[in-house]
Coordinates of C-alpha atoms in Angstrom, one line a residue:
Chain A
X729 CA -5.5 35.4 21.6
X730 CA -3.4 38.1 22.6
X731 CA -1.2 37.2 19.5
X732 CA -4.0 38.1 17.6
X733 CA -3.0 42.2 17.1
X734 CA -3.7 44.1 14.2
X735 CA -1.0 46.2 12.6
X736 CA -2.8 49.1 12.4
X737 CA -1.1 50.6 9.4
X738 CA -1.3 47.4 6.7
X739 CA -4.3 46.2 9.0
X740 CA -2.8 43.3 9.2
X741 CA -3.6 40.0 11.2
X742 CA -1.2 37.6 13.5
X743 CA -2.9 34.0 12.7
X744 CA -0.4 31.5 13.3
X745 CA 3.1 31.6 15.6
X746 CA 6.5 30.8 14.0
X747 CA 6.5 27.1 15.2
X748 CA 3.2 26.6 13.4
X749 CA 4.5 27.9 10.5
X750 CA 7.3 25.9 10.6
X751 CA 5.9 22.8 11.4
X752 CA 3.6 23.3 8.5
X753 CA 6.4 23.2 6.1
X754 CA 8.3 21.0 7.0
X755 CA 5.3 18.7 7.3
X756 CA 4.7 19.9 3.6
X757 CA 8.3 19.0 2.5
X758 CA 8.6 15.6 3.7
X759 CA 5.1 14.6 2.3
X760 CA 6.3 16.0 -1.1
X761 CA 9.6 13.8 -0.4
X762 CA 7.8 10.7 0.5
X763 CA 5.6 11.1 -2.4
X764 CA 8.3 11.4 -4.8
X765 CA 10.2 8.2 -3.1
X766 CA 7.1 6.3 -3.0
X767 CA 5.4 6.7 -6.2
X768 CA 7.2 4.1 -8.3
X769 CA 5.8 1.6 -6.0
X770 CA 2.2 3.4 -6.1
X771 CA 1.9 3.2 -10.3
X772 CA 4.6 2.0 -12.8
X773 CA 3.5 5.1 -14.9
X774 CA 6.1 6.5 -12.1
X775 CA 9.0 3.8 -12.6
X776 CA 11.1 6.2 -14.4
X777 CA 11.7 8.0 -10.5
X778 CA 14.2 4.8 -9.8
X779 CA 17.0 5.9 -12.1
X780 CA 16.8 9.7 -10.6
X781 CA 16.4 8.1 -7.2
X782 CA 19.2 5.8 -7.3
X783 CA 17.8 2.7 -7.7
X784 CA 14.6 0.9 -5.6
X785 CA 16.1 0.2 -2.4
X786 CA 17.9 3.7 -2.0
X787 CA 13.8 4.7 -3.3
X788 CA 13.0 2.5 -0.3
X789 CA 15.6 4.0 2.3
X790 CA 14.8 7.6 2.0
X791 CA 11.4 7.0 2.1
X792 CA 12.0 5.7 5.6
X793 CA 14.3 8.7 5.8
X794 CA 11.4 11.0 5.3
X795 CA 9.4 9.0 7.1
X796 CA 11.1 10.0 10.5
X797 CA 11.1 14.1 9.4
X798 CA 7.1 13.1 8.6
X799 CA 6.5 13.2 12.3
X800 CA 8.7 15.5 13.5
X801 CA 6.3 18.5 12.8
X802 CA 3.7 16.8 15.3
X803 CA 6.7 16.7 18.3
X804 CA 7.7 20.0 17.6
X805 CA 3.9 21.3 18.3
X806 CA 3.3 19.0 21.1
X807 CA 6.8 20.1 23.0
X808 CA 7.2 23.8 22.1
X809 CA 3.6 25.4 21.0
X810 CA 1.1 23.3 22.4
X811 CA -1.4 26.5 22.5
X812 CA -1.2 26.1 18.7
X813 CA -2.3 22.7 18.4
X814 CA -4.5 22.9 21.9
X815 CA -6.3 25.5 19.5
X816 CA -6.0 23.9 15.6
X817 CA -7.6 20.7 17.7
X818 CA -10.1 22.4 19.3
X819 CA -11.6 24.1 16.5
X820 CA -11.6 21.2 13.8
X821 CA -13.3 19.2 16.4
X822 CA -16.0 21.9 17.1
X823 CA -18.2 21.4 14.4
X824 CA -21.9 23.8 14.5
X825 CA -24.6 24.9 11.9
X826 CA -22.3 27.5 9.9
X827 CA -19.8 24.9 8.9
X828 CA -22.2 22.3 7.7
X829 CA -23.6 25.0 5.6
X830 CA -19.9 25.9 4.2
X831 CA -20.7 22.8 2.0
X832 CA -23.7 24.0 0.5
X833 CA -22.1 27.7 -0.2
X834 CA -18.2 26.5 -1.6
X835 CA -18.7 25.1 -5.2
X836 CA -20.1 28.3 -6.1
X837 CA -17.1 30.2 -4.3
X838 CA -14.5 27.7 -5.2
X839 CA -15.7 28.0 -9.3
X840 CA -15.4 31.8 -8.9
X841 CA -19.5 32.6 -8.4
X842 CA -20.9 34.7 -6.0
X843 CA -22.3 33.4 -2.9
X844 CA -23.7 33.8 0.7
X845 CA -21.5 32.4 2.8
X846 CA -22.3 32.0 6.3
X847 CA -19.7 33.6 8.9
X848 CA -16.4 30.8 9.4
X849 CA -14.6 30.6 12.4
X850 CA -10.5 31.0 12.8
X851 CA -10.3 28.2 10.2
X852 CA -13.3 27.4 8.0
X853 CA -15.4 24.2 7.2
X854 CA -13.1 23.3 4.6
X855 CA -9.9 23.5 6.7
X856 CA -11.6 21.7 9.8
X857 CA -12.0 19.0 6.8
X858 CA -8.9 19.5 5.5
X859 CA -6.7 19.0 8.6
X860 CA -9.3 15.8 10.0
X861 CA -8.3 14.1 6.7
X862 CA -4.6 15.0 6.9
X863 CA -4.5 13.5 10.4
X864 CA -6.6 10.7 9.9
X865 CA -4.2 10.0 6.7
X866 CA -1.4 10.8 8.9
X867 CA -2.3 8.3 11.7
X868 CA -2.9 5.5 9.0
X869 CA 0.2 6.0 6.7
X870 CA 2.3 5.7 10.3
X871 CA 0.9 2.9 11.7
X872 CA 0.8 0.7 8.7
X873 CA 4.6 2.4 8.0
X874 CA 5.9 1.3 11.2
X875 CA 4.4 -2.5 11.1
X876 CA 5.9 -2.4 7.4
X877 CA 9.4 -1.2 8.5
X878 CA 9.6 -3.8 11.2
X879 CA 7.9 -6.8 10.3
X880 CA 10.1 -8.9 12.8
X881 CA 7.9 -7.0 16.0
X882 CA 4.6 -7.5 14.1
X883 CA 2.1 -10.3 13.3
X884 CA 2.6 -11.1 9.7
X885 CA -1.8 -10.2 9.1
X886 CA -0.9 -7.0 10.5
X887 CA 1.7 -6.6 7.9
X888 CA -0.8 -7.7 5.0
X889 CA -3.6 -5.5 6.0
X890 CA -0.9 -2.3 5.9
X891 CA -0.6 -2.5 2.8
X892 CA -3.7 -1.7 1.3
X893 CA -4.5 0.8 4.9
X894 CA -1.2 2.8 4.0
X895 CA -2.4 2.8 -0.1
X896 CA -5.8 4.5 1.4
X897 CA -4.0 7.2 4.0
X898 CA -2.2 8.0 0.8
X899 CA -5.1 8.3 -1.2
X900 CA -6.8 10.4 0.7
X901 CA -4.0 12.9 1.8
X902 CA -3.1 13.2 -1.4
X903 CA -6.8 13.6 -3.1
X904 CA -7.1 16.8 -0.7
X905 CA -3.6 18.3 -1.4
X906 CA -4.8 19.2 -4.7
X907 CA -7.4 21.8 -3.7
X908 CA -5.2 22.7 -0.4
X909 CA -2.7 23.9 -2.7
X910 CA -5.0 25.8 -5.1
X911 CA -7.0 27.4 -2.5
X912 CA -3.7 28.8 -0.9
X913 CA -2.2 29.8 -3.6
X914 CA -4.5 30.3 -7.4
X915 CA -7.8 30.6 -6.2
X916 CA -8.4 34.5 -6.5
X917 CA -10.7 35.0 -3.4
X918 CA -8.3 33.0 -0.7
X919 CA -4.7 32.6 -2.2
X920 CA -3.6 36.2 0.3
X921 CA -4.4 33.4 2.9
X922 CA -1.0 32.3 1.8
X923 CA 0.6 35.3 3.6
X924 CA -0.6 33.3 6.8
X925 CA 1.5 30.6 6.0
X926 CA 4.7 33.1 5.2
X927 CA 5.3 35.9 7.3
X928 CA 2.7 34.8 10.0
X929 CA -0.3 37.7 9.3
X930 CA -3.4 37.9 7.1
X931 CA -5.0 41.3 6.2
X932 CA -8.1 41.8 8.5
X933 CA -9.9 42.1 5.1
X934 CA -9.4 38.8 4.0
X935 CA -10.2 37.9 8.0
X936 CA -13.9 39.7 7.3
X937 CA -14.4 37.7 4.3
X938 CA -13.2 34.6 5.1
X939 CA -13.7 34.0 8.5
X940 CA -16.3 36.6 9.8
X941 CA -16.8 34.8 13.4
X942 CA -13.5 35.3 14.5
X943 CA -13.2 38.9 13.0
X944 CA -16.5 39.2 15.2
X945 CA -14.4 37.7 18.3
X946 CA -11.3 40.2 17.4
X947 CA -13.6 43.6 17.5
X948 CA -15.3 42.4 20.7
X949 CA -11.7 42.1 22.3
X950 CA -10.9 45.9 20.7
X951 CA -7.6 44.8 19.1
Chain B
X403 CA -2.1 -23.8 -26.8
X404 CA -3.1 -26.5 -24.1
X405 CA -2.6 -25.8 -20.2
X406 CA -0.6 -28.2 -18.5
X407 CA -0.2 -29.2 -15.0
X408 CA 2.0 -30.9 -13.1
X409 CA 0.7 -34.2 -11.1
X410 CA 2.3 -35.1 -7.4
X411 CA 0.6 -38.1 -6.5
X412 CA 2.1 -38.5 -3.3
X413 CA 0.9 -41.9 -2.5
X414 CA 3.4 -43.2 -5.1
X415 CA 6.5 -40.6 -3.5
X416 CA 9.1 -42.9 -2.1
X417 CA 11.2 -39.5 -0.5
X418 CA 13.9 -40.3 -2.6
X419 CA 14.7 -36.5 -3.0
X420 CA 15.9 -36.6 -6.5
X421 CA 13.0 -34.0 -7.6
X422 CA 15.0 -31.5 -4.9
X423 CA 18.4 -32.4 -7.0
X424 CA 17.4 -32.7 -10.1
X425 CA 16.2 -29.0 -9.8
X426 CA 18.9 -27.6 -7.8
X427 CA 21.0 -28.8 -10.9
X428 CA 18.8 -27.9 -13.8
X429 CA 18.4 -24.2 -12.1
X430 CA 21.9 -23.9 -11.0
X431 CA 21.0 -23.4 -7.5
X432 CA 23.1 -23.1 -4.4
X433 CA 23.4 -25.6 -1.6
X434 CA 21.7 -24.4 1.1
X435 CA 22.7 -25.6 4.3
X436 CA 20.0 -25.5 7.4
X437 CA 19.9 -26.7 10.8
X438 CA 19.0 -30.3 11.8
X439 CA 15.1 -30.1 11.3
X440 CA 14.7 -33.1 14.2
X441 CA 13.7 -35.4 11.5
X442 CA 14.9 -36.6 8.0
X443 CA 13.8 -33.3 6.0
X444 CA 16.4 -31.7 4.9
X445 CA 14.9 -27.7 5.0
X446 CA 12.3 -26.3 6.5
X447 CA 10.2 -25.3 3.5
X448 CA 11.2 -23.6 0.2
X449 CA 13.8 -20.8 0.2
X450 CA 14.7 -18.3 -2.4
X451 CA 17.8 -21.0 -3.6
X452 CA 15.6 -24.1 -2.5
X453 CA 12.5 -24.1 -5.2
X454 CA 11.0 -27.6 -4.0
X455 CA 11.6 -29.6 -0.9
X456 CA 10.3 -33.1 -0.2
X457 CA 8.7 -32.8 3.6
X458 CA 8.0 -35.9 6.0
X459 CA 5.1 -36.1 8.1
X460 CA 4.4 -38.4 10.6
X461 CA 1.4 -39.0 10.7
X462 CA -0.3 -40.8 13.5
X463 CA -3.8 -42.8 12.2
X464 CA -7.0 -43.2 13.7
X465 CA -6.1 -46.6 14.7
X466 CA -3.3 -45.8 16.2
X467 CA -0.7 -47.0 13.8
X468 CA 1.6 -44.3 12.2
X469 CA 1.8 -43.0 8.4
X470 CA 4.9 -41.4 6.8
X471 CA 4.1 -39.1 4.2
X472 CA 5.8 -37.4 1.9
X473 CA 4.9 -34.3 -0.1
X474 CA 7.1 -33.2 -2.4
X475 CA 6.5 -29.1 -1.9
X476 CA 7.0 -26.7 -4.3
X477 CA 5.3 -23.5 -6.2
X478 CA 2.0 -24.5 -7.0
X479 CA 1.5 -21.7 -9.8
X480 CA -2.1 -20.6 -9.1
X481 CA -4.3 -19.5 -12.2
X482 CA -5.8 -16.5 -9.9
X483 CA -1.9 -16.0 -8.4
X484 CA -2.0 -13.6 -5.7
X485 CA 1.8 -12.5 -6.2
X486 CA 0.8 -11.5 -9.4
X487 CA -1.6 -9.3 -8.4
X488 CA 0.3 -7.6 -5.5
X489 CA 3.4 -7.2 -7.2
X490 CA 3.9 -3.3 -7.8
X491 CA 6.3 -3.6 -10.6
X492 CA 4.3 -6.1 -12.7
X493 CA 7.3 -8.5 -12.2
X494 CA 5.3 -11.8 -11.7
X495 CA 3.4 -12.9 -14.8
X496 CA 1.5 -15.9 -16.2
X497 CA 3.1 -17.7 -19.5
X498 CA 1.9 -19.4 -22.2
X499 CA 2.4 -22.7 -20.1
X500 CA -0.1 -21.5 -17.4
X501 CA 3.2 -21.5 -15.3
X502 CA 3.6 -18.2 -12.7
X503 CA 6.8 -16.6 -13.1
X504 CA 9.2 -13.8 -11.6
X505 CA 10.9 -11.5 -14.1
X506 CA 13.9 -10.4 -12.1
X507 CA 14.9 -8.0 -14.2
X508 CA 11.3 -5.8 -13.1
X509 CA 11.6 -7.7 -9.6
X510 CA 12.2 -4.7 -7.4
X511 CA 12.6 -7.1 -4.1
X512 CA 9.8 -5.2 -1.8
X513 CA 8.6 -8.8 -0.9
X514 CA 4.9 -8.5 -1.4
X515 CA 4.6 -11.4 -3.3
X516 CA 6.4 -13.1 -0.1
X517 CA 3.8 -11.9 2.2
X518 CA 0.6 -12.6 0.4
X519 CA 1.3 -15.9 -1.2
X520 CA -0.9 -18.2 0.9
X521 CA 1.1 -21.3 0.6
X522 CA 4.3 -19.3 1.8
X523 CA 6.5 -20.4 -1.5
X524 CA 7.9 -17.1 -2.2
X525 CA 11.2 -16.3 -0.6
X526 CA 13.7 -13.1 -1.4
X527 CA 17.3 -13.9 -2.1
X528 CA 19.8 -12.0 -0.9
X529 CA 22.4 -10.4 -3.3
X530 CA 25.5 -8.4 -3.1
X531 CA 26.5 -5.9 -6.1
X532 CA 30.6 -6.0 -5.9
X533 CA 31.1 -2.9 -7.7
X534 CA 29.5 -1.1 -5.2
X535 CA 29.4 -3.5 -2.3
X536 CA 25.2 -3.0 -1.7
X537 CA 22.9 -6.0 -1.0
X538 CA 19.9 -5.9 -2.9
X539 CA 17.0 -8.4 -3.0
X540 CA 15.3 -10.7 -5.6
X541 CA 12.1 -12.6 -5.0
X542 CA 12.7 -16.3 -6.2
X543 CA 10.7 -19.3 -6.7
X544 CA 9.7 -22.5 -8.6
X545 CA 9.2 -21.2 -12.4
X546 CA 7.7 -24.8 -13.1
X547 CA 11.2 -24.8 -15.7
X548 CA 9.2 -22.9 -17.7
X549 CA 12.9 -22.7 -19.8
X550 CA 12.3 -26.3 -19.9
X551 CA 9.0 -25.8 -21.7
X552 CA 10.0 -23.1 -24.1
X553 CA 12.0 -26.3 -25.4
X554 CA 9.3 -28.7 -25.3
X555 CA 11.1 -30.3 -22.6
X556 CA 9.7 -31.8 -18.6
X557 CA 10.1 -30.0 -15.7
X558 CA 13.2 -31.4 -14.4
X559 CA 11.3 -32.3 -11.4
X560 CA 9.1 -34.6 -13.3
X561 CA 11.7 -36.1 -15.7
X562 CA 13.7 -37.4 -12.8
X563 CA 10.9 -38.7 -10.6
X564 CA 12.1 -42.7 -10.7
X565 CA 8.0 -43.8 -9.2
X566 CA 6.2 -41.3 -11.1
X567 CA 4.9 -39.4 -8.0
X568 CA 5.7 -36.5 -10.5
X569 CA 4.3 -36.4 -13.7
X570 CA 3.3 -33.4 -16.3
X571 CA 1.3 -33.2 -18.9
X572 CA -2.1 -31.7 -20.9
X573 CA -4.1 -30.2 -18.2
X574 CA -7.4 -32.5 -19.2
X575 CA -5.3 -35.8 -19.3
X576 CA -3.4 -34.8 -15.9
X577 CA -6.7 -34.2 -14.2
X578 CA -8.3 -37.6 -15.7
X579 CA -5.3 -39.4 -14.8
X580 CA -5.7 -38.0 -11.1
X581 CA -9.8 -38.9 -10.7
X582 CA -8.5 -43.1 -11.6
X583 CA -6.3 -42.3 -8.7
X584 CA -8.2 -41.4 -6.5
X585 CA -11.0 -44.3 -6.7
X586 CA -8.0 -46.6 -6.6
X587 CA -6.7 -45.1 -3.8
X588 CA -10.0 -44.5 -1.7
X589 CA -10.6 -48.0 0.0
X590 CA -7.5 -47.6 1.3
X591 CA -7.7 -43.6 2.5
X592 CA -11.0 -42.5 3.0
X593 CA -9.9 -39.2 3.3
X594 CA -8.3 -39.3 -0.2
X595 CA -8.7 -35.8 -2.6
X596 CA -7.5 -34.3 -4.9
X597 CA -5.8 -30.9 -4.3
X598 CA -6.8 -28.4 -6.8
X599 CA -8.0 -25.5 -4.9
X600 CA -10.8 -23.3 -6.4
X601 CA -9.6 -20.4 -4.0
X602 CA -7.0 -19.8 -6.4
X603 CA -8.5 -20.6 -9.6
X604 CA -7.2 -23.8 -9.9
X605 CA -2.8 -24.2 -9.6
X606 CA -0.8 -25.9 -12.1
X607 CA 0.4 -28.3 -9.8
X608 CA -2.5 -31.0 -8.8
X609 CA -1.8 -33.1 -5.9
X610 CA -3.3 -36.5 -5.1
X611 CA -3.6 -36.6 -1.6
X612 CA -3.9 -39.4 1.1
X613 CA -5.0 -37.2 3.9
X614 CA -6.3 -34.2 4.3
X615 CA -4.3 -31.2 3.0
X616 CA -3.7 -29.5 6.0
X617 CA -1.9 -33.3 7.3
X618 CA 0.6 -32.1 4.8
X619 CA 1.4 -28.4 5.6
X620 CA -1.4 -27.5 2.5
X621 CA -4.4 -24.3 3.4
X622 CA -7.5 -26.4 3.5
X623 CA -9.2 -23.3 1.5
X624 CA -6.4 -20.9 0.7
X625 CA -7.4 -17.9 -0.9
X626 CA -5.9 -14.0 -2.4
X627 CA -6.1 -12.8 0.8
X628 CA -8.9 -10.4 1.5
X629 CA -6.5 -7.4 2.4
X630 CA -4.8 -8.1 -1.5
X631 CA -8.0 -7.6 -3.1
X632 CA -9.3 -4.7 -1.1
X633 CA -5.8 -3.2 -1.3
X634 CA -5.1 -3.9 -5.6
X635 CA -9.1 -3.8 -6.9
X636 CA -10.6 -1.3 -4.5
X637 CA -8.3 1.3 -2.3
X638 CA -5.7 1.6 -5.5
X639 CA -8.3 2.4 -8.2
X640 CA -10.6 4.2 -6.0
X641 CA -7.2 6.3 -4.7
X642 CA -6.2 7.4 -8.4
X643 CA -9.9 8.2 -9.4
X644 CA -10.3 10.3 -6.6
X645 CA -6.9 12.4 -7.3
X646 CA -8.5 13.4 -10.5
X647 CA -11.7 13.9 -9.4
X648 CA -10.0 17.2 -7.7
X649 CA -7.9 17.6 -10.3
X650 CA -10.5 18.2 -12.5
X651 CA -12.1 20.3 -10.1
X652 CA -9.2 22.4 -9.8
X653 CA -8.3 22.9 -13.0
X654 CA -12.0 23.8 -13.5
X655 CA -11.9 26.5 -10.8
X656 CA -9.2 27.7 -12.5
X657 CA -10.5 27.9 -15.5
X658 CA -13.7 29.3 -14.2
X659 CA -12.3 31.7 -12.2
X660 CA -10.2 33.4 -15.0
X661 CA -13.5 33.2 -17.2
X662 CA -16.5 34.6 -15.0
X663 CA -14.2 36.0 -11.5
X664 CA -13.6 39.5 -12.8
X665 CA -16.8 41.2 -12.5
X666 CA -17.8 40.4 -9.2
X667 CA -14.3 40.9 -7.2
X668 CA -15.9 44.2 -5.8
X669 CA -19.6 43.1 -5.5
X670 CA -18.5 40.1 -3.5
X671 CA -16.2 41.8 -1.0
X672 CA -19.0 43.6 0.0
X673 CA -21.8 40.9 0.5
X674 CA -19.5 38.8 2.3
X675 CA -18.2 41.3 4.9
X676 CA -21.5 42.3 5.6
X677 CA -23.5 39.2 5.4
X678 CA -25.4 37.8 8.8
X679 CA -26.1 34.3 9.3

């Protein structure tokens, strides 16, 4: 963690590298792409996107377009900051007493009420869920993509059943997006976590409020 | 208005063909030339330009001796259609007639419809747009000449059939007419039925059968596929209610927020940065 220093004068936090930041939006940009480019074919209250998109199959061609920059971010981590993701995996995987009672403690936060919320680690409950569901959406949109896109390589049962599994990894990612985006940028009491996601640093305030284990961890290695 | 349905009693079907050309004429479809199938039929199965095709099965009996059937195959226009229900641009629709048809103005070529229909009807045709040289696709099928209809005329299929293998009428009078056939027919095929599968609702085209269906290329029990109704009834709706489920709550945090936040900005930073667990 020896990323982790404190500006001393803004008290300010590193919490994630350049790559991570990076990969994050352009992760972000392509899922906004695809959406656009595959919402006609989601509800016809959408249709009107065909005109501005140039038509269904050119809808169709970008989306596999996008597609291809969809996975990029995941390459980019696994070949140049594999600490990153070594980390972001090992900590939504870790799962103890204090993030179970995250559940119990956000409505009354996420509404604007106070409450008692137990000490979070380096990301909290609610982005341990967050990024499980955006991978498990991830893996599912993908595979059912790929058997779509080629249809010659793949059993034709294979091709039926990825239609409705790539209708639910879209449902889901997009169901969580919603309060992903609020959280990091209108809700009052986390939107500075934005800053994260910018320049790279959060203020060790925020850190103490938010995520009091690993403020915990960063006073007992003095930085 | 009464349903209709057309009857294929194939125990009367000579293979002439002339169902294949009278629609090919009446729908002003292309030839479509195929390789040598190794027998007398002349394609595969239906195509996106071929909307019925008359297949030959031979058929080897019990007893040894050998059956030649004929099946005159073509869009069977289910009442529960599962192209209608996967299509995404509500291109596929039910008439009047009961008849399942593809609006190809809406038709956006995706090729659901192709990959769900359980009897494998539904083919896309490939088109090229000369102002701008791109190919773009159209699903295409039988549309039971629901034109034909609209001016109280036969199917052309039907009209031309010289043995009356094809005939079309009131659904209660087609259905009627196939039962007699089938007790006339049983002493000499035991395994006689009558094709009108319940999977489906019910098609619009009732077959008398010899044999069983599966002799002639037919789903014994074909169904909407299981992954169609999970996909279009469950993970769709269940998708969109979701997305406003934390839309609401969202808009509601921000609502609430802006209403009750101000007051305890101070109060909370100083609970939460000293609270234990």
């Amino acid at each position: 963690m020896s990323r982790n220093r404190i500006h001393s004068e803004q008290q300010m936090v590193r919490r994630f590298t350049r790559t991570f930041i990076v990969t994050h939006w352009l992760y972000a940009s392509s899922f906004l792409a695809l959406l656009v480019t595959g919402l006609p074919m989601y509800t016809e209250f959408f249709d009107w996107l065909y005109p501005v998109l140039g038509g269904p199959a050119t809808a169709r061609q970008l989306h596999r377009i996008f597609a291809v920059v969809f996975v990029v971010p995941f390459l980019i981590l696994l070949v140049f900051d594999r600490a990153s993701l070594k980390n972001w995996l090992k900590q939504i995987l870790s799962w103890k007493k204090h993030d179970f009672q995250f559940f119990a403690a956000f409505p009354k936060e996420f509404f604007g009420f106070h409450t008692d919320m137990p000490k979070q680690d380096f990301f909290n409950a609610g982005e341990k869920l967050n990024s499980i569901l955006q991978m498990f959406s991830f893996l599912l949109l993908i595979l059912s993509g790929v058997f779509m896109w080629f249809p010659k390589y793949f059993p034709k049962w294979l091709q039926v059943w990825s239609y409705p599994i790539h209708d639910i990894g879209f449902g889901l990612a997009i169901a969580v997006v919603v309060g992903h985006i609020y959280l990091s940028i209108g809700h009052p009491s986390s939107r500075v976590s934005i800053k994260g996601m910018t320049k790279g640093y959060v203020p060790m305030k925020y850190v103490e409020e938010h995520h009091g284990r690993w403020a915990d961890e960063l006073r007992r290695q003095g930085k | 208005m009464p349903e209709f349905v057309k009857l294929v009693d194939v125990t009367k079907c000579t293979g002439c063909r002339a169902c294949m050309v009278a629609c090919k004429n009446w729908n002003d479809l292309p030839a479509e030339r195929q390789e040598f199938q190794g027998s007398i039929q002349s394609h595969k199965k239906t195509t996106a330009h071929t909307w019925n095709v008359v297949t030959y099965t031979e058929y080897e009996q019990e007893d040894g001796s050998l059956d030649w059937l004929f099946r005159h195959s073509a869009c069977l226009h289910c009442k529960e259609a599962a192209c209608v229900k996967v299509c995404p641009e509500n291109a596929i629709g039910y008439t009047k007639f009961g008849s399942v048809v593809i609006d190809s103005e809406k038709c956006i070529g995706c090729g659901y419809c192709v990959n769900n229909c359980p009897f494998k009807v539904v083919e896309l045709a490939e088109y090229k747009d000369e102002q701008n040289d791109k190919t773009y696709y159209k699903a295409q099928k039988c549309t039971l000449c629901t034109n034909r209809l609209e001016k109280n005329m036969q199917p052309a299929c039907a009209v031309t059939c010289p043995t009356d293998a094809i005939v079309f009428g009131e659904q209660e009078a087609m259905l009627k007419q196939a039962e007699a056939r089938l007790a006339e027919i049983k002493p000499l095929y035991p395994n006689a039925n009558i094709y009108n599968p319940p999977g489906v609702g019910g098609t619009h085209a009732v077959y008398v059968l010899p044999e069983k269906p599966s002799v002639f290329g037919l789903p014994e029990d074909p169904r909407v596929p299981l992954s169609a109704t999970i996909w279009k009834d469950y993970a769709q709706p269940i998708g969109k209610a979701l997305f406003g489920v934390t839309t609401m709550a969202v808009i509601g945090a921000f609502i609430s927020n802006s209403l009750f936040r101000r007051h305890e900005n101070l109060e909370q930073v100083e609970n939460e940065g000293g609270s234990e667990q």
